[in-house]
Short mmCIF file of C-alpha atoms and ligand atoms in Angstrom, two decimals:
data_model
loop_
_atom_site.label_atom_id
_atom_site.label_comp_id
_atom_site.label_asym_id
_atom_site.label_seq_id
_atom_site.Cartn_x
_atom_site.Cartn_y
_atom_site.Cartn_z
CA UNK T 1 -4.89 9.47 -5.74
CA UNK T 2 -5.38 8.27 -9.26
CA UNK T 3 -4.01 4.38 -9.24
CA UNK T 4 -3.61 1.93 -12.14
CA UNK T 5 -3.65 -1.69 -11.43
CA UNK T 6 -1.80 -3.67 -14.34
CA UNK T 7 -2.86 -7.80 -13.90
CA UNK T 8 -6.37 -8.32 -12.64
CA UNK T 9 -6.05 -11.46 -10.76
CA UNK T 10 -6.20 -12.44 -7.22
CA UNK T 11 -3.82 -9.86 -6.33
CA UNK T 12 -4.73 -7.10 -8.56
CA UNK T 13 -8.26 -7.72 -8.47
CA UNK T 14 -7.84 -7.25 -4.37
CA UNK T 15 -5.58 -4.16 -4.64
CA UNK T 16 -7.06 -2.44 -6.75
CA UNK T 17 -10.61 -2.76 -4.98
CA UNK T 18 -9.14 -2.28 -1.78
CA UNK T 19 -7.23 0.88 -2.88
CA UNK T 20 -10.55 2.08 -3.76
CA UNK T 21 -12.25 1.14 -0.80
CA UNK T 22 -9.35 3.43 1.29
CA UNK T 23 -10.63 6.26 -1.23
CA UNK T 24 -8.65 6.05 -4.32
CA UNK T 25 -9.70 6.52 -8.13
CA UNK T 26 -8.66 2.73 -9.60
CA UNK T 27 -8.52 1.92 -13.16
CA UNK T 28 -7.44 -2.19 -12.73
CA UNK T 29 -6.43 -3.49 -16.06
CA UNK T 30 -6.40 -6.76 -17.77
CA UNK T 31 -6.13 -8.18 -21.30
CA UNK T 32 -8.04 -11.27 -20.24
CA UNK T 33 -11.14 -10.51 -22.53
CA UNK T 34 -13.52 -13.31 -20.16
CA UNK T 35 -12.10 -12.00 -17.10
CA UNK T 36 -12.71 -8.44 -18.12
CA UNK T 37 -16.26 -8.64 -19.52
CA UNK T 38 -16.91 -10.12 -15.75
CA UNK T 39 -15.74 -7.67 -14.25
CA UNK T 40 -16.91 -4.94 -16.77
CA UNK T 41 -20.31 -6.31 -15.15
CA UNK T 42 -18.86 -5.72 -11.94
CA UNK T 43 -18.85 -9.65 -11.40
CA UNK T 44 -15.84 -11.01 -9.50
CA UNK T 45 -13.89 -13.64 -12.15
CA UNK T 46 -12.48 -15.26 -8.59
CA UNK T 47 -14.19 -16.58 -5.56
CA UNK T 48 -12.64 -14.48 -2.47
CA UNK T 49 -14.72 -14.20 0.82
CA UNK T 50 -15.83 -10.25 0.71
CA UNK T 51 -14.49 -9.29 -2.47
CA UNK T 52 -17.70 -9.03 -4.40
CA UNK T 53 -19.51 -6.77 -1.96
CA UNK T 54 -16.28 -4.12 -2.12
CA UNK T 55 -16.34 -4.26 -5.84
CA UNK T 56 -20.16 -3.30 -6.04
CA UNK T 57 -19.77 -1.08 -3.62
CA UNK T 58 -16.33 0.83 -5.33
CA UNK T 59 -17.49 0.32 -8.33
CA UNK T 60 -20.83 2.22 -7.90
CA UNK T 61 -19.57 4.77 -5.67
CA UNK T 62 -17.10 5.13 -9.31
CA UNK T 63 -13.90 4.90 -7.96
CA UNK T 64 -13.27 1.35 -8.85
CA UNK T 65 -13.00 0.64 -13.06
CA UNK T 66 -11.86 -2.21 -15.53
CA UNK T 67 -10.37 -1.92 -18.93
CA UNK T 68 -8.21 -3.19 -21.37
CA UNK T 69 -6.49 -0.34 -22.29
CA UNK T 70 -2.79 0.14 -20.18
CA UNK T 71 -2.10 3.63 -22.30
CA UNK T 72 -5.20 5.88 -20.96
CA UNK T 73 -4.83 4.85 -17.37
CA UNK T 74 -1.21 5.03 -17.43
CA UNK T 75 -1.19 8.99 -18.77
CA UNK T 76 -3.59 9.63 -15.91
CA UNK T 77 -2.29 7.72 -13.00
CA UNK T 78 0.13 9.00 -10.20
CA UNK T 79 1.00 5.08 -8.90
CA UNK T 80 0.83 2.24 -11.64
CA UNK T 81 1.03 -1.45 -9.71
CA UNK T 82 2.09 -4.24 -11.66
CA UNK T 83 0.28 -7.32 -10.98
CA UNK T 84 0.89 -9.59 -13.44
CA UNK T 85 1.55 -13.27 -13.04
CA UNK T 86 5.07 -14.69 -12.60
CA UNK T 87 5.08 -18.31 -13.50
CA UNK T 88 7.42 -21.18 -12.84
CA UNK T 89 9.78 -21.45 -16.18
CA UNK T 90 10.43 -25.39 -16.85
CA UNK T 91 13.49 -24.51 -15.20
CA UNK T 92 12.67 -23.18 -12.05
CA UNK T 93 13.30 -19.67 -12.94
CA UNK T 94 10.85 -17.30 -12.72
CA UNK T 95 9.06 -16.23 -16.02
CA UNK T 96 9.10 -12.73 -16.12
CA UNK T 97 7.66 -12.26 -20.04
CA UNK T 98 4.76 -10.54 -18.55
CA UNK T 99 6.55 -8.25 -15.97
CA UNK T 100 8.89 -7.36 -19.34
CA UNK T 101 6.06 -6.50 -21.54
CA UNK T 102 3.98 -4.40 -19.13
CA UNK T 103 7.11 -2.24 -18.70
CA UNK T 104 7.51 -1.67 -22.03
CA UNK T 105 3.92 -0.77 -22.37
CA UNK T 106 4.24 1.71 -19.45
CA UNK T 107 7.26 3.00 -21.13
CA UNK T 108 5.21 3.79 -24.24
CA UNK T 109 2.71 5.87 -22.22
CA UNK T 110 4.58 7.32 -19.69
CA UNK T 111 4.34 11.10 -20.31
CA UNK T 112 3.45 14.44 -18.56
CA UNK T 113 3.82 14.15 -14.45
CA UNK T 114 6.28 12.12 -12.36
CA UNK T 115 5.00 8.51 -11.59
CA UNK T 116 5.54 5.75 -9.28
CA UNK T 117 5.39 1.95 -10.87
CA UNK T 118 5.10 -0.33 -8.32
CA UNK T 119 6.52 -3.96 -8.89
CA UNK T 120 3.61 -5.83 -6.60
CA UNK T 121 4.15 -9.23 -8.30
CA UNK T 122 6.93 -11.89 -6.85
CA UNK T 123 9.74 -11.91 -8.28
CA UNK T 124 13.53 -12.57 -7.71
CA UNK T 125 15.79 -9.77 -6.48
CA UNK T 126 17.22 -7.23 -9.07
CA UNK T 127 13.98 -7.14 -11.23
CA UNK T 128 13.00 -3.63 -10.24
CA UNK T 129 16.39 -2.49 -11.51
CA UNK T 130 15.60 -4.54 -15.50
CA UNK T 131 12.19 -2.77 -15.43
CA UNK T 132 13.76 0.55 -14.73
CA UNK T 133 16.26 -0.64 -17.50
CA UNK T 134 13.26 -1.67 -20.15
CA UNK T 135 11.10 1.55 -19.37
CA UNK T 136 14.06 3.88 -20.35
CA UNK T 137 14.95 1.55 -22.80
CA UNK T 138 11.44 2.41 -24.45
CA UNK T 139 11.50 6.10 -24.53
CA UNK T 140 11.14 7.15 -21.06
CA UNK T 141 12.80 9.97 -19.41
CA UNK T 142 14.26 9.12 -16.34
CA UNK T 143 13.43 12.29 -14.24
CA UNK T 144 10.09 11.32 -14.52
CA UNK T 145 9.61 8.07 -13.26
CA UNK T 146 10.83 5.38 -10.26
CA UNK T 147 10.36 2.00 -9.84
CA UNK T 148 9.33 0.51 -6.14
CA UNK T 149 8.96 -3.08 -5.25
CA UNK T 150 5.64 -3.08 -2.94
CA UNK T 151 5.62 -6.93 -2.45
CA UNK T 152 2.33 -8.88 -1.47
CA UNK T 153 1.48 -11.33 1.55
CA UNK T 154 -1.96 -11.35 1.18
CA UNK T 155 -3.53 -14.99 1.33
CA UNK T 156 -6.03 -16.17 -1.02
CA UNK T 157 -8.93 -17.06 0.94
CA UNK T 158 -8.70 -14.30 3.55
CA UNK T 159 -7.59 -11.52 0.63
CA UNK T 160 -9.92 -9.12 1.31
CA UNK T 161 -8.86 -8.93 4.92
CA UNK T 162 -5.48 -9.23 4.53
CA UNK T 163 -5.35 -6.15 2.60
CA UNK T 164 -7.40 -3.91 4.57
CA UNK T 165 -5.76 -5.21 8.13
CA UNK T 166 -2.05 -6.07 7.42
CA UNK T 167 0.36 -7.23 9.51
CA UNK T 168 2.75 -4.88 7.85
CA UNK T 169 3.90 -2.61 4.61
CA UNK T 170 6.66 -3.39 3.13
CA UNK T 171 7.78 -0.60 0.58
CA UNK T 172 10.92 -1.19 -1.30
CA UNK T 173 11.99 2.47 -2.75
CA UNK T 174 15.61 4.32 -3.43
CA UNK T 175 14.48 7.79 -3.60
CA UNK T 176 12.24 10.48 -1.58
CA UNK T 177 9.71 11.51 -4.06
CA UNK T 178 8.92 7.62 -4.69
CA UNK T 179 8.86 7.09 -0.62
CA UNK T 180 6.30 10.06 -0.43
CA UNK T 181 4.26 9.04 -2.99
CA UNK T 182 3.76 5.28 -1.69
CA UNK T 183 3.20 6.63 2.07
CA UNK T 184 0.10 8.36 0.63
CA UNK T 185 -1.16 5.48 -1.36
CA UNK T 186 -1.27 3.65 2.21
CA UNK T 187 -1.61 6.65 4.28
CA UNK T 188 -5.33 5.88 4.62
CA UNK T 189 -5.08 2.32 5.83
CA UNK T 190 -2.29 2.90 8.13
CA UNK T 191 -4.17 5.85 9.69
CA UNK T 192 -7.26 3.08 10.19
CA UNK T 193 -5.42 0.43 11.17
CA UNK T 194 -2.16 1.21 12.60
CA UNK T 195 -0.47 -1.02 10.11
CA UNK T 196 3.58 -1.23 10.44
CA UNK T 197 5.42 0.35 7.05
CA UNK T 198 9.03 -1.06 7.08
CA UNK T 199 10.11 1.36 4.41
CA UNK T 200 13.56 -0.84 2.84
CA UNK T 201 15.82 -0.79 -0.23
CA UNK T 202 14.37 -2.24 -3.43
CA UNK T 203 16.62 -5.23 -3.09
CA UNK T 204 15.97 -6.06 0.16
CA UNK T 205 12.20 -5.58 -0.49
CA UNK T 206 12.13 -8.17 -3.29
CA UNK T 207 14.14 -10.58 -1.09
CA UNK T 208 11.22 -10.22 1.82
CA UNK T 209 8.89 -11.70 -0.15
CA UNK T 210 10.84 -14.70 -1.40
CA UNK T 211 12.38 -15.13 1.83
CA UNK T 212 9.02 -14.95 3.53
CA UNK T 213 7.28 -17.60 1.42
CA UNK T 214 10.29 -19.96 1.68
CA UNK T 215 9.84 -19.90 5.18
CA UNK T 216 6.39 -20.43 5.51
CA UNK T 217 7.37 -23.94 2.78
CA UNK T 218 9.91 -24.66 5.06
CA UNK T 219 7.17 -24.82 8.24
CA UNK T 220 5.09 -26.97 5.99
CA UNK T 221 7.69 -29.38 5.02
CA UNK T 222 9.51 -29.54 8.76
CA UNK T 223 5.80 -30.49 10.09
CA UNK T 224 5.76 -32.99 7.15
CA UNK T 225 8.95 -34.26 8.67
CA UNK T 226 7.84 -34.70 11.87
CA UNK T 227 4.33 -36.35 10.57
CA UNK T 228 6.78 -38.99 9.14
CA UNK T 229 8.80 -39.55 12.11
CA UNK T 230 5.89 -40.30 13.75
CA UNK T 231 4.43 -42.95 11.61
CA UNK T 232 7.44 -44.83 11.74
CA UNK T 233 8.02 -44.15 15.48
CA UNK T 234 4.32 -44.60 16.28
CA UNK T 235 3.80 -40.83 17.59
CA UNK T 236 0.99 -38.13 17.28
CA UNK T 237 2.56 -35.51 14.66
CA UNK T 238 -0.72 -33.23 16.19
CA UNK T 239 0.76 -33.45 19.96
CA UNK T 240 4.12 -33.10 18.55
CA UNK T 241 4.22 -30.08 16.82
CA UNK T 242 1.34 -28.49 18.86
CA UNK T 243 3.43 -28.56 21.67
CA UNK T 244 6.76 -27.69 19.74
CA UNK T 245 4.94 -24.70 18.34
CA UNK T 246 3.90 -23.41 21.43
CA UNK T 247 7.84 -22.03 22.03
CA UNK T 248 7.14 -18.74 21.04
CA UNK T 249 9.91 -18.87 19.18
CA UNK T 250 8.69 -21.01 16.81
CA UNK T 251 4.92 -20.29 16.43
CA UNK T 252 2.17 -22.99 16.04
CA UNK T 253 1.05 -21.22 12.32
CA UNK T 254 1.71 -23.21 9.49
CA UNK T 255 3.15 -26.36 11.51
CA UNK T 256 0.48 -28.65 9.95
CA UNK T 257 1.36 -31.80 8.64
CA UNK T 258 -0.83 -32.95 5.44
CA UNK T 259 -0.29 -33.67 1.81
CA UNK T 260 2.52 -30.55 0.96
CA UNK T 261 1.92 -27.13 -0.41
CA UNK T 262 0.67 -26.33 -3.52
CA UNK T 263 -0.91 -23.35 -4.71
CA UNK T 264 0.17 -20.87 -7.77
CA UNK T 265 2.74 -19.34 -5.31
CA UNK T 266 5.09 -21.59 -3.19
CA UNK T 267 5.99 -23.92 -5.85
CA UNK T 268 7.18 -21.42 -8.06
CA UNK T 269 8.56 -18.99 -5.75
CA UNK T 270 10.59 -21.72 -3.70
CA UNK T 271 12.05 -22.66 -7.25
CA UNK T 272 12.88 -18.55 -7.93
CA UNK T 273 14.09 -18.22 -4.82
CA UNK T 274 16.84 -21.35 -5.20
CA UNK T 275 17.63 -20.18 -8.65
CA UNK T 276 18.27 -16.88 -7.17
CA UNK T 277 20.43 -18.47 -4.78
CA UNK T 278 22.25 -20.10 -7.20
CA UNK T 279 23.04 -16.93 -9.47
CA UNK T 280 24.44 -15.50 -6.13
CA UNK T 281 26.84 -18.59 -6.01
CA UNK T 282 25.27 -19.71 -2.60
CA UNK T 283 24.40 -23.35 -2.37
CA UNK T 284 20.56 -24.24 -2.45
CA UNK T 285 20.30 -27.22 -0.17
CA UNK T 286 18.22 -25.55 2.18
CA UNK T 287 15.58 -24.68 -0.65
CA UNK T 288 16.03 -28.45 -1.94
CA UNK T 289 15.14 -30.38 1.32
CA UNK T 290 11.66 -28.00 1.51
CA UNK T 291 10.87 -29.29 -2.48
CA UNK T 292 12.03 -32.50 -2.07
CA UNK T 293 9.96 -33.41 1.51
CA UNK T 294 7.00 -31.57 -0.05
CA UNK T 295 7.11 -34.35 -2.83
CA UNK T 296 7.79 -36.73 -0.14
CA UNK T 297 4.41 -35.96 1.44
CA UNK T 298 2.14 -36.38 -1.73
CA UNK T 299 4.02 -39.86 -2.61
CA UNK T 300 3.54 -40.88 1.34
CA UNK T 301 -0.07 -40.44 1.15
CA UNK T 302 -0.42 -42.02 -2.43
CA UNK T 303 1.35 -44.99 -1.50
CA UNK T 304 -1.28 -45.30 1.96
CA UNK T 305 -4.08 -45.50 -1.08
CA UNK T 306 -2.37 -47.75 -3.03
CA UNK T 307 -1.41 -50.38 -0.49
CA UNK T 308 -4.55 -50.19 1.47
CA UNK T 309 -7.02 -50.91 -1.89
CA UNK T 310 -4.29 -52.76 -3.45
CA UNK T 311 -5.66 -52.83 -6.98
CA UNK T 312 -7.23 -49.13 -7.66
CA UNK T 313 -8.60 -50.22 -11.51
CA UNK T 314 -12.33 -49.91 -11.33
CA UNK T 315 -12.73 -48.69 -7.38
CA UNK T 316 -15.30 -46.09 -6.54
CA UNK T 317 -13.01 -43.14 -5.23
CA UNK T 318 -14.03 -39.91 -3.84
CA UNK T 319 -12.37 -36.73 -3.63
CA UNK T 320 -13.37 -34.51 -0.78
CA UNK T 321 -11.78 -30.70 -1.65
CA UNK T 322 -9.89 -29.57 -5.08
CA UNK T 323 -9.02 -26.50 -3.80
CA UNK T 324 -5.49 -25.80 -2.76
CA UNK T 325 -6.46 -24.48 0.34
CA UNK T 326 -9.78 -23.77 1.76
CA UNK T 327 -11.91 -20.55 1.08
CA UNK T 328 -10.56 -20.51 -2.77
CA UNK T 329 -11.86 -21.42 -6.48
CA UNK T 330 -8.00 -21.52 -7.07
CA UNK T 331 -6.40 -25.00 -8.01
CA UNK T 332 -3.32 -24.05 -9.24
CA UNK T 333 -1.00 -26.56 -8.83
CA UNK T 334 -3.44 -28.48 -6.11
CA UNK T 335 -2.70 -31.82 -4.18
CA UNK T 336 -6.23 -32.80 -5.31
CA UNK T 337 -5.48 -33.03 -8.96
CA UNK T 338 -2.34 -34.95 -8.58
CA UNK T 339 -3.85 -37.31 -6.64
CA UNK T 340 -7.02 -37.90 -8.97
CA UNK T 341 -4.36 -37.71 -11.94
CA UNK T 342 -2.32 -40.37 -9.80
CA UNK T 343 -6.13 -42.72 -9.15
CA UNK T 344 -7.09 -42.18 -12.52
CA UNK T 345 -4.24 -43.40 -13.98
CA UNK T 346 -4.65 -46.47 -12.01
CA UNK T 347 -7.98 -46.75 -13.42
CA UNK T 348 -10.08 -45.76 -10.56
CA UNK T 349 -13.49 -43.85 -10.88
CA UNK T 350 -13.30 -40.70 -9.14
CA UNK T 351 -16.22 -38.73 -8.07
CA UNK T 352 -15.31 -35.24 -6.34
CA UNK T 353 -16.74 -32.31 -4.61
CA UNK T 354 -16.08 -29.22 -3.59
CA UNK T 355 -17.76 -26.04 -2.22
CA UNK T 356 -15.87 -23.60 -4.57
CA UNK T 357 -13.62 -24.70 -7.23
CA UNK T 358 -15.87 -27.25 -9.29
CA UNK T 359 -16.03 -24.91 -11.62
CA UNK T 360 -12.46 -24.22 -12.05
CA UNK T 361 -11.96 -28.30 -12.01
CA UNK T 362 -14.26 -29.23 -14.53
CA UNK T 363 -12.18 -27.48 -17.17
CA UNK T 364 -9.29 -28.75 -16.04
CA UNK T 365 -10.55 -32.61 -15.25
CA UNK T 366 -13.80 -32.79 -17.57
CA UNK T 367 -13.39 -36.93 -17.13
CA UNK T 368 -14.24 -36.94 -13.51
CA UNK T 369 -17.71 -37.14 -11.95
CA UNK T 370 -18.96 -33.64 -9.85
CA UNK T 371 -21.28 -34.33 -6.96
CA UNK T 372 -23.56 -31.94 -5.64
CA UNK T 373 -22.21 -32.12 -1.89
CA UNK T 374 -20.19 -34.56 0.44
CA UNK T 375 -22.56 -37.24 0.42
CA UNK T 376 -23.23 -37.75 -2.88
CA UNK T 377 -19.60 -38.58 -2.83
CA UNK T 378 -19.91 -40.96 -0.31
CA UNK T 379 -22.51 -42.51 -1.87
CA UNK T 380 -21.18 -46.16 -3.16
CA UNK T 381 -17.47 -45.21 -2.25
CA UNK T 382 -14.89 -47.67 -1.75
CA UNK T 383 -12.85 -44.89 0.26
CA UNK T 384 -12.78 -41.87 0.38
CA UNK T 385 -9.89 -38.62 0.37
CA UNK T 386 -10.35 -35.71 2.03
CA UNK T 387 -7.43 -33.15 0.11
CA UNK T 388 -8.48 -29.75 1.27
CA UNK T 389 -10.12 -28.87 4.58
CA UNK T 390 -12.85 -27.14 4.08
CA UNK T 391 -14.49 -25.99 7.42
CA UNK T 392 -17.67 -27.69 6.26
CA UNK T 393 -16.31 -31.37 5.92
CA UNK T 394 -15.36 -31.03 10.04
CA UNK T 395 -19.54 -30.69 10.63
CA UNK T 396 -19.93 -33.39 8.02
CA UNK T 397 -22.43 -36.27 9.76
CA UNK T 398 -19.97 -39.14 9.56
CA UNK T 399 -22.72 -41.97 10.92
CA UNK T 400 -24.17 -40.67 7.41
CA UNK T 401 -21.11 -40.68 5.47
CA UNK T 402 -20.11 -43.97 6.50
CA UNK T 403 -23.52 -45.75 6.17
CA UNK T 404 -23.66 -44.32 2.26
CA UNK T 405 -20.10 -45.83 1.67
CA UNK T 406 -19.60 -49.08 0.34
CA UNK T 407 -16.11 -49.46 2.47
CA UNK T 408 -16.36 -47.23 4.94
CA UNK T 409 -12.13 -46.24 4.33
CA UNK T 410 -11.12 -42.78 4.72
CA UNK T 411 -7.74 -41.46 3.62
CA UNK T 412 -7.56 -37.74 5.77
CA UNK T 413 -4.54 -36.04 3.85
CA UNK T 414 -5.55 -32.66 5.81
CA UNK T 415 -6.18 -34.48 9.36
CA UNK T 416 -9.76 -32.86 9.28
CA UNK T 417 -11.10 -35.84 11.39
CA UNK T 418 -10.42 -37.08 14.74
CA UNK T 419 -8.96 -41.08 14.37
CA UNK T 420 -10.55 -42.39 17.68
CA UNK T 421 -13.94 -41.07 16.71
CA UNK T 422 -13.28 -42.21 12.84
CA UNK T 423 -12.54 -45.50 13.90
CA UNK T 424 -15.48 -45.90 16.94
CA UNK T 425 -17.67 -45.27 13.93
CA UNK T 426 -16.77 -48.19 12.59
CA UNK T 427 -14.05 -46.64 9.64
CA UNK T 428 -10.72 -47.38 8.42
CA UNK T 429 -9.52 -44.17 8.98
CA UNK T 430 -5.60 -43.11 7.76
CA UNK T 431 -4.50 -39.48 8.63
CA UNK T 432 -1.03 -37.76 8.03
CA UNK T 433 1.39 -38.22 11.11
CA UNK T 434 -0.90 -40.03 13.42
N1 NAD X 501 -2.16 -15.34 -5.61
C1 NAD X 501 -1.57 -15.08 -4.47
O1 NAD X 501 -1.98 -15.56 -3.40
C2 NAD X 501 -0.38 -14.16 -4.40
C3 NAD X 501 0.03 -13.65 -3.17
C4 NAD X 501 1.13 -12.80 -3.13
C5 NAD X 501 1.82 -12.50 -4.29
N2 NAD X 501 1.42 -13.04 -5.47
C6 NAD X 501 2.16 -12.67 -6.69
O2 NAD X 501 1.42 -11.66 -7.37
C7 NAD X 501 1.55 -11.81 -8.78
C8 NAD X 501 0.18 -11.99 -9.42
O3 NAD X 501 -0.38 -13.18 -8.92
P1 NAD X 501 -1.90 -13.59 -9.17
O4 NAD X 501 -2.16 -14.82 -8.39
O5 NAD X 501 -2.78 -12.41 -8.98
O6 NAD X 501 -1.84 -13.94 -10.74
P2 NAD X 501 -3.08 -14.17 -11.71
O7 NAD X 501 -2.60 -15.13 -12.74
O8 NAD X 501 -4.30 -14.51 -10.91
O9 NAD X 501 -3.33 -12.75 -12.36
C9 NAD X 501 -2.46 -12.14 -13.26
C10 NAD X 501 -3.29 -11.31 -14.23
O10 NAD X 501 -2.44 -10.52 -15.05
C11 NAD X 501 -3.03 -10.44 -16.32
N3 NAD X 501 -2.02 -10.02 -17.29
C12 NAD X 501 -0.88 -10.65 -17.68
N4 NAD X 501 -0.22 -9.92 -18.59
C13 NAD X 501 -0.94 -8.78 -18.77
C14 NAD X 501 -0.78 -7.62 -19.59
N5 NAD X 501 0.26 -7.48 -20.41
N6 NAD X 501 -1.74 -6.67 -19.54
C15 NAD X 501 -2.79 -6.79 -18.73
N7 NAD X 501 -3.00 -7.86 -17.93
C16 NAD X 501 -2.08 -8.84 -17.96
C17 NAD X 501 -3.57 -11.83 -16.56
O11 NAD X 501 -4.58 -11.86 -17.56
C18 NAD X 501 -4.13 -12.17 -15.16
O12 NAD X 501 -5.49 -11.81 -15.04
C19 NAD X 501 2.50 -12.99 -8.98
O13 NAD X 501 3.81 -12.52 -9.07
C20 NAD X 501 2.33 -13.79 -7.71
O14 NAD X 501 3.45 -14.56 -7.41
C21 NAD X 501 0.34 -13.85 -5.56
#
């Protein structure tokens, strides 16, 4: 099929190369002019385990391309995704400016056979129906076109895989022609893979995906919970909720206790979501307690620093992970950079590292020094936080690490390390919950 991909970031950059790899003709779009002469190189903008080698590959083979152009691919494609980003308004709404003006771009171009647009990006239920609205609003003749909500799970880290080997489909469409037409867009990977389609109104598609991420924030913030009962009850929040999560019931994914969610998604979409709630007149307490133990969880941990080193102005800190989450470049909204914002403002001297998003940090935190791995962060440290946990700090040699430091004290906001051994080793060790 011939696809266009509108929004060339982590989720449009993954569609659209993974459509291609199931066989597809992809024209992925973006009016990012550094992102696009990237990938106009066929160079990946974003860091995503696999991605690069399935763009080389798609992009040789010359089913995968990149421009900047929405009209050309839009008069030749059969499915047009929209990928754009859908950002947190001050608010809490959800800023759909760019969802609105690739619609009315469509609209402009949307001539000759019936097409499919497919609303990919996260958004609160009812959009589909206002970019229907804004495409016929701008000239388009409603035989010809329907609008699906398609929403997304993948995670950024494991994208690539994600994609190719999903739990499930979820296709949000209110006619036949546009439930045909998205069956053979997948029709390849579900043949390979034996992936579940739960074929759904529009509505309820577009209330999946906010529903879905809420509850995945509201795992985070109950294990949070829990990791607070237990330092003031003097528990293990790591027995705990291991052993709570083994009711199948529940499910031992995403109980982990740490310094809260961040990320371009949850924030923003837990906000939507209890805006959304609100419009619908039901009361958004539930969405509340997730935000407000989330913030709970970053103050917690900040507070550990702070009373531990007592006066921060001048201390040698380090930062182990900037990241959101390990396996990304992505710090959107990222625990790391409110706690250096949060040191730094006390005056201390940060030093950071991390395997991935240095490069992403630097623009954002020029002020701060990069190290080239772990232990030139150690190096002279007065103490040092671990804020993402990245596979490669749990090999780390900690005899090392703590012989390089100038106080061995390590604050473990992702419980990477084990407290008896941190502390046989001779550290102050502080971990979330135990
Ligand atoms: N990142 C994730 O893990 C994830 C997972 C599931 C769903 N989502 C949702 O998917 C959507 C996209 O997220 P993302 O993380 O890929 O965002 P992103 O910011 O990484 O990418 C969005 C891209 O759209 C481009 N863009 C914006 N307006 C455009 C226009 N008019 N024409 C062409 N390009 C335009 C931007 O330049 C950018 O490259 C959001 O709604 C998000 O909530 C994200």
């Amino acid at each position: 099929m011939r696809i266009a991909v509108i929004g060339t970031g982590y989720v449009g950059l993954t569609t659209g190369t993974c459509l291609a790899e199931m066989g597809h003709q992809v024209t992925c779009i973006d009016n990012d002019p550094e992102k696009l002469a990237k990938l106009r190189r066929n160079v990946s903008p974003i860091f995503e385990p696999g991605l690069q080698e399935l763009i080389t590959r798609n992009a040789g083979a010359g089913r995968l391309s990149f421009d900047d152009r929405i009209g050309p691919a839009v008069k030749d494609s059969e499915v047009i995704f929209i990928c754009v980003n859908t950002p947190r308004k001050s608010d809490g709404h959800a800023d759909l400016r760019y969802v609105e003006g690739v619609a009315r771009q469509i609209a402009e171009h949307l001539c000759g056979e019936y097409k499919v647009i497919v609303d990919k990006c996260t958004v609160p239920v009812r959009t589909a129906e206002k970019v229907r609205q804004t495409i016929l609003r701008y000239g388009a003749d409603e035989t010809r076109f329907d609008v699906v909500s398609n929403p997304e799970f993948l995670k950024e880290g494991t994208a690539v895989q994600d994609t190719m080997a999903p739990d499930r489909i979820v296709i949000g469409a209110d006619t036949a022609p546009a439930r045909l037409k998205m069956m053979e867009v997948y029709r390849p990977l579900v043949e390979k893979t034996g992936a579940p389609v739960k074929m759904v109104s529009v509505r309820s598609a577009e209330l999946i995906k906010h529903g879905a991420n809420t509850f995945l924030a509201a795992k985070i913030s109950f294990a949070n919970l829990i990791a607070h009962a237990c330092e003031e009850a003097g528990a293990d929040a790591l027995e705990v909720l291991e052993a709570i999560g083994l009711d199948e019931r529940i499910g031992g994914h995403f109980l982990c206790p740490g310094i809260g969610f961040g990320g371009s998604c949850f924030p923003k979409d837990i906000a939507a979501f209890g805006k959304t709630l609100e419009t619908l007149g039901i009361d958004g307490m539930f969405v509340e307690a997730i935000e407000k133990i989330n913030k709970q969880a970053i103050e917690r941990f900040l507070r550990k620093i702070e009373k531990e080193l007592w006066i921060l102005d001048g201390k040698a800190i380090g930062v182990l992970g900037l990241a959101f989450k390990p396996c990304t470049d992505d710090i959107r909204n990222a625990p790391a950079l409110k706690v250096i914002d949060r040191l730094k403002a006390e005056g201390a001297v940060i030093s950071a590292y991390d395997p991935e998003a240095m490069e992403n940090t630097r623009k954002a935190v020029p002020e701060i020094v990069y190290c080239a791995d772990a232990y030139q962060v150690a190096a002279g440290a007065e103490a040092l936080v671990v804020c993402t946990d990245w596979e490669e700090f749990k090999h780390l040699d900690l005899a090392r690490v703590k012989n390089l430091m100038r106080t061995p004290i390590v604050f473990d906001g992702r419980n990477v390390f084990n407290p008896e051994e941190m502390r046989g080793l001779g550290f102050k060790y502080f971990g979330v919950g135990r």
